Coordinates of C-alpha atoms in Angstrom, one line a residue:
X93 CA -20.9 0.3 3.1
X94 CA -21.7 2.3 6.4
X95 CA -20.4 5.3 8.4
X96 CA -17.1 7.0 8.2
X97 CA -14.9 8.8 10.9
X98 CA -12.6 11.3 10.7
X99 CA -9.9 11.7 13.7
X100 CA -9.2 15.3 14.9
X101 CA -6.6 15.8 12.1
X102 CA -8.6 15.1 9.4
X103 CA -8.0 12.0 8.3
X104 CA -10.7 9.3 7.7
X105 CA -9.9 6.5 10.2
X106 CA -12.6 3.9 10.3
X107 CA -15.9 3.0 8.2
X108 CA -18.5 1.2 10.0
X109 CA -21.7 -0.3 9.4
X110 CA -25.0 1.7 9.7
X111 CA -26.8 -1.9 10.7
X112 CA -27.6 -3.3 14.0
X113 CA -27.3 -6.9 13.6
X114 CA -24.5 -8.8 15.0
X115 CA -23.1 -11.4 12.7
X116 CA -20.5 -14.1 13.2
X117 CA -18.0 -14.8 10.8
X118 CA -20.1 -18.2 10.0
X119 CA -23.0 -16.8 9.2
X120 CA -21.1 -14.2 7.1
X121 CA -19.6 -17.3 5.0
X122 CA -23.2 -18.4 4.0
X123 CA -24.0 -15.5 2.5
X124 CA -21.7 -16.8 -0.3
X125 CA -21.3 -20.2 -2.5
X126 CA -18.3 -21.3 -4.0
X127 CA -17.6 -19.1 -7.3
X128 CA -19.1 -16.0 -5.7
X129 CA -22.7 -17.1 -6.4
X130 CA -25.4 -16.2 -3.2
X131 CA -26.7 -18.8 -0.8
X132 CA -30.3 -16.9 -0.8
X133 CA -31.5 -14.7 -3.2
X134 CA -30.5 -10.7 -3.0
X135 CA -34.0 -10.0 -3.8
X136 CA -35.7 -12.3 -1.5
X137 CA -37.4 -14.3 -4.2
X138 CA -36.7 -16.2 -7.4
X139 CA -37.6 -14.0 -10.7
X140 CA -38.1 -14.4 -14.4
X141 CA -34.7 -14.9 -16.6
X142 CA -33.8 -11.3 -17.7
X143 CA -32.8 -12.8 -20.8
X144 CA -36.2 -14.3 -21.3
X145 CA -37.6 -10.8 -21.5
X146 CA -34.3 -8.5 -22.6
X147 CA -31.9 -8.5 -25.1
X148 CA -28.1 -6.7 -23.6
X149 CA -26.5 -4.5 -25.5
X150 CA -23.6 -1.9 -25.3
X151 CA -21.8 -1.0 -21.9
X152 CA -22.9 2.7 -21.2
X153 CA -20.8 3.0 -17.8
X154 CA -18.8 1.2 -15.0
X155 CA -19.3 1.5 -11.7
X156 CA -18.0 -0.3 -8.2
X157 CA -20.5 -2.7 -8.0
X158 CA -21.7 -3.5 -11.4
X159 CA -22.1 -2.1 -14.8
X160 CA -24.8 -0.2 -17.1
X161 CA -25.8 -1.5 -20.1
X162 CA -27.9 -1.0 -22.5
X163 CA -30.8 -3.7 -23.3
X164 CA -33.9 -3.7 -26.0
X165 CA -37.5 -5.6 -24.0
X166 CA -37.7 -8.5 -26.7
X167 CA -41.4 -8.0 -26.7
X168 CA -41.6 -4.6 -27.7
X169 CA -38.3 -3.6 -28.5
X170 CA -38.2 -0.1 -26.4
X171 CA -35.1 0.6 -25.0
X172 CA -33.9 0.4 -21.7
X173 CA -30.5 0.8 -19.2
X174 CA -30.2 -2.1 -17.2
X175 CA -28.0 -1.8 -14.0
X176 CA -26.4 -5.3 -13.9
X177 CA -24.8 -5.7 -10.1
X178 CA -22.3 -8.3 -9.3
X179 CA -23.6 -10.6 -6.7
X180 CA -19.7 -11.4 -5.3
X181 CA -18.8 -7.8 -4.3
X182 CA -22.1 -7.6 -2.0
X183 CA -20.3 -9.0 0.8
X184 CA -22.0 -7.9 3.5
X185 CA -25.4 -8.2 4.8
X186 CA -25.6 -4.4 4.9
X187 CA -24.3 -4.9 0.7
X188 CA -27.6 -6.6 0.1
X189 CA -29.7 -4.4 2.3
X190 CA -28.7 -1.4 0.0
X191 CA -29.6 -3.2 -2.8
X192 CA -32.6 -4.1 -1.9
X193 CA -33.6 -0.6 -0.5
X194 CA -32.5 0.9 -4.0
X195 CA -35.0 -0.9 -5.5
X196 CA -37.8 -0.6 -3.0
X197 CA -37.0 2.9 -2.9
X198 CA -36.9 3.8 -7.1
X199 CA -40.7 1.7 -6.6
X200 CA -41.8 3.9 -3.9
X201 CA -40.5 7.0 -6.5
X202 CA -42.0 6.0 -9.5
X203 CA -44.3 8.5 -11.4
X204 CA -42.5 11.7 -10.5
X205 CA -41.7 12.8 -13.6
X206 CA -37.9 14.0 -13.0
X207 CA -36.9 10.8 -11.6
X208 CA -35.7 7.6 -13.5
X209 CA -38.3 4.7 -13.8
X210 CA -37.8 1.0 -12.2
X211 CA -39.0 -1.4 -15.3
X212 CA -38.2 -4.5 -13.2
X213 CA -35.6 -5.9 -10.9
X214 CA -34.1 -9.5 -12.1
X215 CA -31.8 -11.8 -10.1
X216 CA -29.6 -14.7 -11.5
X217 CA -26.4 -16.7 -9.8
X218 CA -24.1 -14.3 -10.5
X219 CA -26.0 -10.6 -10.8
X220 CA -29.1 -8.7 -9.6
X221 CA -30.4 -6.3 -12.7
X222 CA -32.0 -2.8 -12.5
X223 CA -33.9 -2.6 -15.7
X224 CA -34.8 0.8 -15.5
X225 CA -35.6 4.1 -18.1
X226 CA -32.9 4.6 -20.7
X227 CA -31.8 8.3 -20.5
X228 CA -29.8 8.9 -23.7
X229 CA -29.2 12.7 -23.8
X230 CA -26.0 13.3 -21.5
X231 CA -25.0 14.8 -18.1
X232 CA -26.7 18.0 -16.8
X233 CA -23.1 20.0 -16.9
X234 CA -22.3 18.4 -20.7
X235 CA -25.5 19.9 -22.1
X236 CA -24.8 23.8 -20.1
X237 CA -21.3 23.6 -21.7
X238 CA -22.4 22.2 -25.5
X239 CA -25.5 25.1 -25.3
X240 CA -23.4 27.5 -25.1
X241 CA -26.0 30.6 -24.2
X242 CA -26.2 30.5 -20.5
X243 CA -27.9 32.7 -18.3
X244 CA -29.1 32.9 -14.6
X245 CA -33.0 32.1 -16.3
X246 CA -31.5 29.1 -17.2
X247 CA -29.9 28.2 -14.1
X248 CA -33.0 29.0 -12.1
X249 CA -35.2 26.2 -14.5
X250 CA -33.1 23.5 -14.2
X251 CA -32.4 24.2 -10.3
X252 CA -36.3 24.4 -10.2
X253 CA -35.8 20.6 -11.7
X254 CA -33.5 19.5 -8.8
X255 CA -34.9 21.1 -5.8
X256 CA -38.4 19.4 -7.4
X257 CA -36.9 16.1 -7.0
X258 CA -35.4 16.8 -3.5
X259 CA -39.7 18.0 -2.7
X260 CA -41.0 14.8 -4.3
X261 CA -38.2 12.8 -2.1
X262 CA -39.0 14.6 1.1
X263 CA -42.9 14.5 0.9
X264 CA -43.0 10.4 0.2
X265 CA -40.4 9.5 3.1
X266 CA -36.9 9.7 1.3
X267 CA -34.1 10.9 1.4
X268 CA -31.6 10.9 -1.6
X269 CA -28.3 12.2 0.8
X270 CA -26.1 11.8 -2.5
X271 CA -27.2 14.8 -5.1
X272 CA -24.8 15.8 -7.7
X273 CA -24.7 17.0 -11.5
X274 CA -23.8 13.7 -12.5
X275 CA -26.6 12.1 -10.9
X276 CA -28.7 13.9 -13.2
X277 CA -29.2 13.1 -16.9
X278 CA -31.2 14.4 -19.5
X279 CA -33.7 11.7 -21.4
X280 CA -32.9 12.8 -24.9
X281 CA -30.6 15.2 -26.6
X282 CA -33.4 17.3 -27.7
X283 CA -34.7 18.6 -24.5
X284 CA -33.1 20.9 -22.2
X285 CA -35.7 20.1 -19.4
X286 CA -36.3 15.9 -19.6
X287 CA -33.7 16.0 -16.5
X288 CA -33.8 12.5 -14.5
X289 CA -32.4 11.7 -11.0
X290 CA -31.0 8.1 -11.6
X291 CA -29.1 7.1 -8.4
X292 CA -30.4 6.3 -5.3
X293 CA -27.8 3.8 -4.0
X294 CA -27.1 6.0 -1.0
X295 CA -31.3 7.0 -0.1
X296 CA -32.9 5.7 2.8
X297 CA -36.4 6.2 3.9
X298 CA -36.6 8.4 6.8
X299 CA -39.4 9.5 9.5
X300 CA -40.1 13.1 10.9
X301 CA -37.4 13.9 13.1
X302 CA -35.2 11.1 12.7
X303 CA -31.4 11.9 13.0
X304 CA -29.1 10.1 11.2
X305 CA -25.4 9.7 11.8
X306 CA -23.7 7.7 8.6
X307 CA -21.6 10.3 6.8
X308 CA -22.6 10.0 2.9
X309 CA -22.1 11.9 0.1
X310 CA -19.7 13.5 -1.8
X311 CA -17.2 16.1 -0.6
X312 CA -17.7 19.2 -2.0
X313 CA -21.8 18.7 -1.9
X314 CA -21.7 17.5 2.0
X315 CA -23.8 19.3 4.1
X316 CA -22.0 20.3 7.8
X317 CA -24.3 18.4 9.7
X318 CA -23.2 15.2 8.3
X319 CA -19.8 15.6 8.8
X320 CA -21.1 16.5 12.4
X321 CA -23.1 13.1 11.9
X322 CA -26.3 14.9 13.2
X323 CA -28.9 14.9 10.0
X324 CA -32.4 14.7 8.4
X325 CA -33.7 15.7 4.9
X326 CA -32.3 19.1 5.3
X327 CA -28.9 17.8 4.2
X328 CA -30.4 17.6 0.7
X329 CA -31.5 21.2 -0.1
X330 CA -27.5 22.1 1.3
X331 CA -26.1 19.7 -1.7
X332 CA -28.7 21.5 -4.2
X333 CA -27.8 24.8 -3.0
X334 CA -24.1 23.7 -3.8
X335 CA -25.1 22.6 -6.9
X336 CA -27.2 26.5 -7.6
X337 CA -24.2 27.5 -6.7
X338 CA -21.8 25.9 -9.3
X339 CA -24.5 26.6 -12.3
X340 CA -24.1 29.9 -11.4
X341 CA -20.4 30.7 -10.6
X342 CA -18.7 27.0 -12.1
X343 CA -17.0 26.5 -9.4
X344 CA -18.0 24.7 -6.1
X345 CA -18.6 27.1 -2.9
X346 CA -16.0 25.1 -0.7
X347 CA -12.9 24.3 -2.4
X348 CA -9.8 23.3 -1.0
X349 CA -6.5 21.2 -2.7
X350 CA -7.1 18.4 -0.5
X351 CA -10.8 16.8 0.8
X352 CA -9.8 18.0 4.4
X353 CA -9.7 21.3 3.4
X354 CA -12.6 20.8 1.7
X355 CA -14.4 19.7 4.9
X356 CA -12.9 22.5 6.6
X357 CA -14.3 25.0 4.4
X358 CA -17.8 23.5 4.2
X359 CA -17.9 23.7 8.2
X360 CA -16.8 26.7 8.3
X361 CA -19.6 28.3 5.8
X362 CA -18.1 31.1 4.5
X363 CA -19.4 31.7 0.8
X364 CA -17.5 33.6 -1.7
X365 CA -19.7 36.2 -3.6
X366 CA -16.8 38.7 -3.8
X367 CA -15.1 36.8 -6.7
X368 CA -15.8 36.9 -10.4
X369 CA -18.6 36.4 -11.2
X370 CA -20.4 37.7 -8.3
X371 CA -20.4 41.1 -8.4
X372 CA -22.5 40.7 -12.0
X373 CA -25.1 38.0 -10.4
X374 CA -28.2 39.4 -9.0
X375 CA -29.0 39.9 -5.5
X376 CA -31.7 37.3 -5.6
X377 CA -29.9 34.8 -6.4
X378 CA -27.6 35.6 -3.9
X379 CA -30.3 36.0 -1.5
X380 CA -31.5 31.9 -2.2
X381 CA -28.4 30.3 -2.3
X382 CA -27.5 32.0 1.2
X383 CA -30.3 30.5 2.3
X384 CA -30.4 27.0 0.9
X385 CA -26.5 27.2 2.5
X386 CA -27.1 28.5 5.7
X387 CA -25.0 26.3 8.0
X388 CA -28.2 26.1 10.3
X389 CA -30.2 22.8 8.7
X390 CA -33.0 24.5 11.3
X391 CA -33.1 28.0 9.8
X392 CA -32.5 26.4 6.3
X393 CA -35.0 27.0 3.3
X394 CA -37.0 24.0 3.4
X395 CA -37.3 22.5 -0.4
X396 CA -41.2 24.0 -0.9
X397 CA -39.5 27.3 0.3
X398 CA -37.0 27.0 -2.4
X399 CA -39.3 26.3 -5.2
X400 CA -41.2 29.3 -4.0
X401 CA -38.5 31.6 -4.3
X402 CA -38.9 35.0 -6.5
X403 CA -35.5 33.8 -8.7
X404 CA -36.8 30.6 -8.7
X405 CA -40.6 30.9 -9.5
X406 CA -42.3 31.2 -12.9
X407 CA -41.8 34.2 -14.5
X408 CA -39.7 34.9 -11.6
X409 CA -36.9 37.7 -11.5
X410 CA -33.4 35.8 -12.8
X411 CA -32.3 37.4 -15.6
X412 CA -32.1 36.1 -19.1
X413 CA -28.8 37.9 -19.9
X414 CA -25.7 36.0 -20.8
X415 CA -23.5 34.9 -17.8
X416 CA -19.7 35.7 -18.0
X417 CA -18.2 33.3 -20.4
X418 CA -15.8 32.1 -17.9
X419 CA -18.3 30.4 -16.1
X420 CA -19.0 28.1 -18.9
X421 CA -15.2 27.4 -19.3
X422 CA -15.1 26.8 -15.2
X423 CA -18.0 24.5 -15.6
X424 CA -16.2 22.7 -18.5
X425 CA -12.8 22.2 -16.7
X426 CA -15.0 20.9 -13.5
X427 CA -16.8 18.2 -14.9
X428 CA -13.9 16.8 -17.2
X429 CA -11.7 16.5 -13.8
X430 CA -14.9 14.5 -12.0
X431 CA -15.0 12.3 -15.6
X432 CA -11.2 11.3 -14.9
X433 CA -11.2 10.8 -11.6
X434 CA -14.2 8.5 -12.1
X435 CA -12.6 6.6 -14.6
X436 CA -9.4 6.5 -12.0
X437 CA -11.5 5.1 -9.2
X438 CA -13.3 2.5 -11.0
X439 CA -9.7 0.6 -11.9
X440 CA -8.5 0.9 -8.2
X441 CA -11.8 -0.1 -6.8
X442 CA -12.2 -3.1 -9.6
X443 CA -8.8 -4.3 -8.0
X444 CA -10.4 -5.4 -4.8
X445 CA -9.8 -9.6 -4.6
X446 CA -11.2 -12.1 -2.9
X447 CA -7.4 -12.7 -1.3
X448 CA -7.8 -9.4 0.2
X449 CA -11.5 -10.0 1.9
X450 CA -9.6 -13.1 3.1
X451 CA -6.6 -10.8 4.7
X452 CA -9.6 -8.7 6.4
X453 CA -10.9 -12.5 7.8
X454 CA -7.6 -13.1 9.1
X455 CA -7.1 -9.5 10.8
X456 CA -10.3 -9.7 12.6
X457 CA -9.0 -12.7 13.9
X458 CA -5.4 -11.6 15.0
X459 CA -7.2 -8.7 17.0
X460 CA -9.9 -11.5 18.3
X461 CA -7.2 -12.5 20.6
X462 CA -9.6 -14.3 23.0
X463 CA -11.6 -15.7 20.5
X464 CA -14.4 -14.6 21.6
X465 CA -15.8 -13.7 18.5
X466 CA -15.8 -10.1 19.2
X467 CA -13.3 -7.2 19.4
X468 CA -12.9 -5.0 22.5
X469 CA -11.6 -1.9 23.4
X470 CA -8.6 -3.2 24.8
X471 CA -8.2 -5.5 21.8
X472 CA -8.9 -2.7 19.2
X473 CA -6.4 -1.0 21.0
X474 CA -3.5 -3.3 21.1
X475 CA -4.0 -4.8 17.3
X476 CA -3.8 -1.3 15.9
X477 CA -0.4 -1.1 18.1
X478 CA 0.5 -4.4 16.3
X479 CA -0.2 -3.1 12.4
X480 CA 1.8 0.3 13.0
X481 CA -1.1 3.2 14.2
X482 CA -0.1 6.3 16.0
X483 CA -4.1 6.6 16.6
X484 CA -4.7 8.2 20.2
X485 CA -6.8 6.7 23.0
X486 CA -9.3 9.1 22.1
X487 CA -9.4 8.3 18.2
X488 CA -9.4 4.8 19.4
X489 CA -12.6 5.4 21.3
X490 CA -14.6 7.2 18.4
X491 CA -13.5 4.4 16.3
X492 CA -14.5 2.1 18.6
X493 CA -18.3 4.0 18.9
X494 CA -18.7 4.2 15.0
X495 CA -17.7 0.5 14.4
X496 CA -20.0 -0.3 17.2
X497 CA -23.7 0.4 16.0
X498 CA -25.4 -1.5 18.4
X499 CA -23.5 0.1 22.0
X500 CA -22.8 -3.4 23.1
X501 CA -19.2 -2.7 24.1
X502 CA -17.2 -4.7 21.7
X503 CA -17.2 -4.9 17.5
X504 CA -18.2 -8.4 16.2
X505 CA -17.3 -9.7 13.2
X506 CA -20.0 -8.3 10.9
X507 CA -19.5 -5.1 11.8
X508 CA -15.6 -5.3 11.2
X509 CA -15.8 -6.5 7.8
X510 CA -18.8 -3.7 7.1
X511 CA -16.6 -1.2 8.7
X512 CA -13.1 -1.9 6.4
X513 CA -14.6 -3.7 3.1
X514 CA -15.3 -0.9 0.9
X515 CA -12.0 1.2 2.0
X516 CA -10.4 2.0 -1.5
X517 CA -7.1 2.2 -1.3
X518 CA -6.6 5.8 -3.6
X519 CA -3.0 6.4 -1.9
X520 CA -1.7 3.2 -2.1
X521 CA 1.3 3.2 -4.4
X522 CA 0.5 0.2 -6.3
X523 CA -3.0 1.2 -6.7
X524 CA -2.5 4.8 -8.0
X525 CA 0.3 2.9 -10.4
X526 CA -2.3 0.4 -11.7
X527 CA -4.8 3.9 -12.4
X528 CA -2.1 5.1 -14.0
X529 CA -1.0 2.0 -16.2
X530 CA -4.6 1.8 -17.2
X531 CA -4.5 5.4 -19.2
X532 CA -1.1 5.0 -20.2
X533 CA -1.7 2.6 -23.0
X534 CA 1.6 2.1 -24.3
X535 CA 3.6 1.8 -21.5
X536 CA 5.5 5.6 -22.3
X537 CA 5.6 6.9 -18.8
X538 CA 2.9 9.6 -19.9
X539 CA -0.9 10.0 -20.4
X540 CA -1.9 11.8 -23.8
X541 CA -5.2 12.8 -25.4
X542 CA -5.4 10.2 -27.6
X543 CA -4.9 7.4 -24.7
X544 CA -7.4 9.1 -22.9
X545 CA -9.9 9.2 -26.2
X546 CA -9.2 5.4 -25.8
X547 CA -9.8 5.1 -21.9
X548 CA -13.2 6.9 -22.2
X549 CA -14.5 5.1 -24.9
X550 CA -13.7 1.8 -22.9
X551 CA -15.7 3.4 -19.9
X552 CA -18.6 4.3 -21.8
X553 CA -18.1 7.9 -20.9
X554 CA -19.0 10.4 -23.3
X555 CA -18.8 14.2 -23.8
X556 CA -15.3 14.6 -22.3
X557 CA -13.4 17.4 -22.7
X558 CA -9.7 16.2 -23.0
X559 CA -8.1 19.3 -24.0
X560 CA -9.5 20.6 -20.6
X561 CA -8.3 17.6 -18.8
X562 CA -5.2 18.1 -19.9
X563 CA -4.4 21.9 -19.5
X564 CA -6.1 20.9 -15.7
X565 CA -3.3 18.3 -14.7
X566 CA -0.4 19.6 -17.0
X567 CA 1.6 21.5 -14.7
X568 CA 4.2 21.5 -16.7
X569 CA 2.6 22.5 -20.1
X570 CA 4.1 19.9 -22.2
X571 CA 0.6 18.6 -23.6
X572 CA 0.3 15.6 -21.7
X573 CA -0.2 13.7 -18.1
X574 CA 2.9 12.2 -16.3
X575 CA 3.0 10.0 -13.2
X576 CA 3.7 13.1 -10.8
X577 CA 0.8 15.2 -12.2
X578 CA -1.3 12.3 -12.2
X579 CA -1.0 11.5 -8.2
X580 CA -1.3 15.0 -7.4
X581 CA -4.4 15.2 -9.3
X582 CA -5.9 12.2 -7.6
X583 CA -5.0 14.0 -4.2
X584 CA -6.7 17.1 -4.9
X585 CA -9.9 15.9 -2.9
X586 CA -12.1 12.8 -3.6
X587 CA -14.4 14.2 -6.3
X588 CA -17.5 12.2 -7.1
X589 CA -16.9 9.6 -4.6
X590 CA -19.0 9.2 -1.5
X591 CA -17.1 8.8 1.6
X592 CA -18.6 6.0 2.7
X593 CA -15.8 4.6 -0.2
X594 CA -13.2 6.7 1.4
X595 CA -9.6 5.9 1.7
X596 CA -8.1 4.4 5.1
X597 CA -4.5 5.8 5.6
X598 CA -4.0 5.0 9.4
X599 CA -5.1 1.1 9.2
X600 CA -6.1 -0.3 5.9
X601 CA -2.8 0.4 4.6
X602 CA -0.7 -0.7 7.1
X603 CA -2.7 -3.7 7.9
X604 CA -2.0 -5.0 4.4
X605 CA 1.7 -4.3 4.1
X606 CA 2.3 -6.8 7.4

């Protein structure tokens, strides 16, 4: 995991670490035993069996690293999610650092009332476990749609909800740099308001002032200044004013067919309040989201500005009457296409091998041509040649400066493998094949309701609207997915997905087809 560039035309063309240490490819190797188990522990320390103290139960969701399941404390018998994380697939140091800053971080959290809480953490040879509070009642956009009433009152509470948690993050020292609807669930099914931030997998703790350059997030809640790589905390209220924005209208501000033009749209700024249903939405709410949006982090509505807002206050001024209907059916359409595309990603980025770690060993090395253990310019340079890039000098040279954290000139080891580990590999034919194979249960060359009934019930993924899925994808009307529709669906912008997991069209690919 770590920072990804973009070349002038768009495309994302290197990842690299966000960590200073140098590592050599030794060291690198001890962080592993045979099997996949961990030399030292993730969590610094031995720890109680989890299955001294918890019973597992059903999967509730997949994710890259690990899955979510839930698990019943054997000495009370409360329920509880526990976020079991693969020990194997934290290859890098920087891997285990994240890890271990989730945790600290959902500690340093705990007792704000909106945001999850850490029971325990829990280590054994082959996973680290998040036991943390179980939040039964959905996603934030499943409960809008299944409501049906929906007003701009109603948007204004539960924005009052989110921007809290961004105000609770800020004042202790974090930030959370990867806010979306899905990261927020309700606790139960009964309460419209028990709204819980649950993932912090991409916060770091941060000082006054501090700049940070990674680019994190997800595209169509990225703030301009990351893409810039020039940040603070300001970043979050951007992604909640994004988020304002879709309760509102259900549709993201900055929309393009492809997550270029998505990027191209949030740096240019321009928001859309001509459109249906603008004209009917009051100026105040206009009035905030202009400012939580304002391309300016500096002249930005800080989060304790937000909360203050006259839409946003108690007894404040959004109105309780109904909001067009299509914005409910806009909402419903937008979070089924996330809920695919989720399930989509998870088989392509479940295919990673150890073989293919082993091809990234044996690239480093190629471009090592010295064996110095370390990669210079000139080297970069010339193995890129070797694996077919048309990258300029100068797209060379930014690469070169994001893979290398610490300014020493060259790109050692470590920082290679942090830089290209986590690169999915979305456009790769075999991969979007494999996504598509997954869905397509009996082999018939299209995707139907049914088999996607059957793929979300596999996923743990709940409240999906299928029928919206499908009239999304189905350009040709017939009722159900085929290949075609598929890929051009997964090419319509990386939704849900940070770009720290991005795909790698210029080296990645044709690195692995030598």
């Amino acid at each position: 995991m770590g920072l990804a560039l973009f070349s002038s035309d768009g495309k994302l063309i290197w990842k690299g670490s966000t960590q200073t240490g140098k590592r050599r490819p030794q060291e690198e190797a001890t962080m592993k035993h045979s099997g996949g188990n961990q030399a030292c522990y993730v969590l610094g320390q031995k720890t109680p069996s989890i299955r001294d103290l918890y019973s597992l139960g059903h999967k509730l969701g997949q994710g890259q690293f690990g899955t979510t399941y839930m698990c019943k404390e054997i000495s009370t018998g409360r329920e509880y999610a526990c976020k079991s994380i693969t020990k194997r697939k934290l290859i890098s140091k920087e891997d285990v650092e994240d890890v271990r800053r989730e945790i600290q971080i959902m500690h340093h959290l705990a007792g704000y009332k909106n945001i999850v809480t850490i029971k325990g953490a829990y280590e054994d040879p082959l996973y680290v476990h998040i036991v943390m509070e179980l939040c039964s009642g959905g996603e934030l956009f499943d409960r809008i749609i299944q409501r049906g009433h929906y007003s701009e009152r109603k948007a204004a509470e539960l924005i009052k909800i989110i921007v809290g948690v961004v105000e609770a993050c800020h004042s202790l020292g974090v930030m959370h740099r990867d806010l979306k609807p899905e990261n927020f669930l309700l606790v139960n099914k009964d309460d419209d308001f028990s709204l819980k931030a649950i993932d912090f997998g991409l916060s770091v703790f941060f000082k006054p002032g501090q700049i940070f350059e990674d680019v994190v997030g997800s595209p169509y809640y990225v703030a301009p200044e990351v893409l810039l790589k020039h940040y603070g905390p300001e970043a979050d209220v951007w992604t909640a004013g994004v988020i304002l924005y879709i309760l509102v209208s259900g549709v993201p501000p900055f929309w393009a067919e492809t997550q270029q033009g998505i990027f191209d749209a949030v740096l240019k700024g321009h928001i859309d309040f001509d459109s249906d249903p603008w004209p009917l939405i009051s100026d105040s709410a206009k009035n905030l989201i202009r400012g939580m949006l304002c391309s300016r982090p500096s002249e930005r509505l800080t989060a304790h500005q937000v909360l203050r807002h006259p839409w946003i206050c108690e007894n404040g001024v959004a109105p309780d009457r109904a909001l067009d209907p299509a914005v409910l059916s806009r909402l419903k359409q937008f979070s089924a296409m996330n809920k695919l595309k989720q399930m989509a990603l998870r088989v392509i980025a479940e295919s990673l091998s150890e073989e293919e770690i082993a091809g990234l060993k044996e690239m480093f090395k190629a471009m090592d041509t010295d064996n110095s253990g370390a990669i210079t310019f000139d080297e970069l340079k010339a193995g890129l040649r070797r694996y077919g890039s048309t990258l300029k000098d100068t797209e060379i040279r930014d690469l070169m400066e994001a893979a290398d954290i610490d300014k020493s000139g060259t790109i050692d080891y470590g920082e290679f493998i942090a830089a290209t580990i986590h690169l999915n590999k979305l456009e790769r034919e075999e991969h979007l094949l494999s996504a598509f194979r997954y869905f397509d249960k009996d082999g018939s060359g299209y995707i139907t309701i049914d088999e996607l009934q059957h793929a979300c019930a596999e996923q743990g993924m709940s409240d999906v609207f299928l029928e919206d899925v499908i009239k999304e994808v189905d350009q040709d009307n017939d009722g159900r997915i085929d290949y075609g529709e598929f890929v051009a669906m997964m090419q319509k912008g990386i939704v849900g997905r940070t770009m720290r997991k991005s795909i790698n069209m210029s080296i990645r690919n044709n690195a692995v087809s030598q």
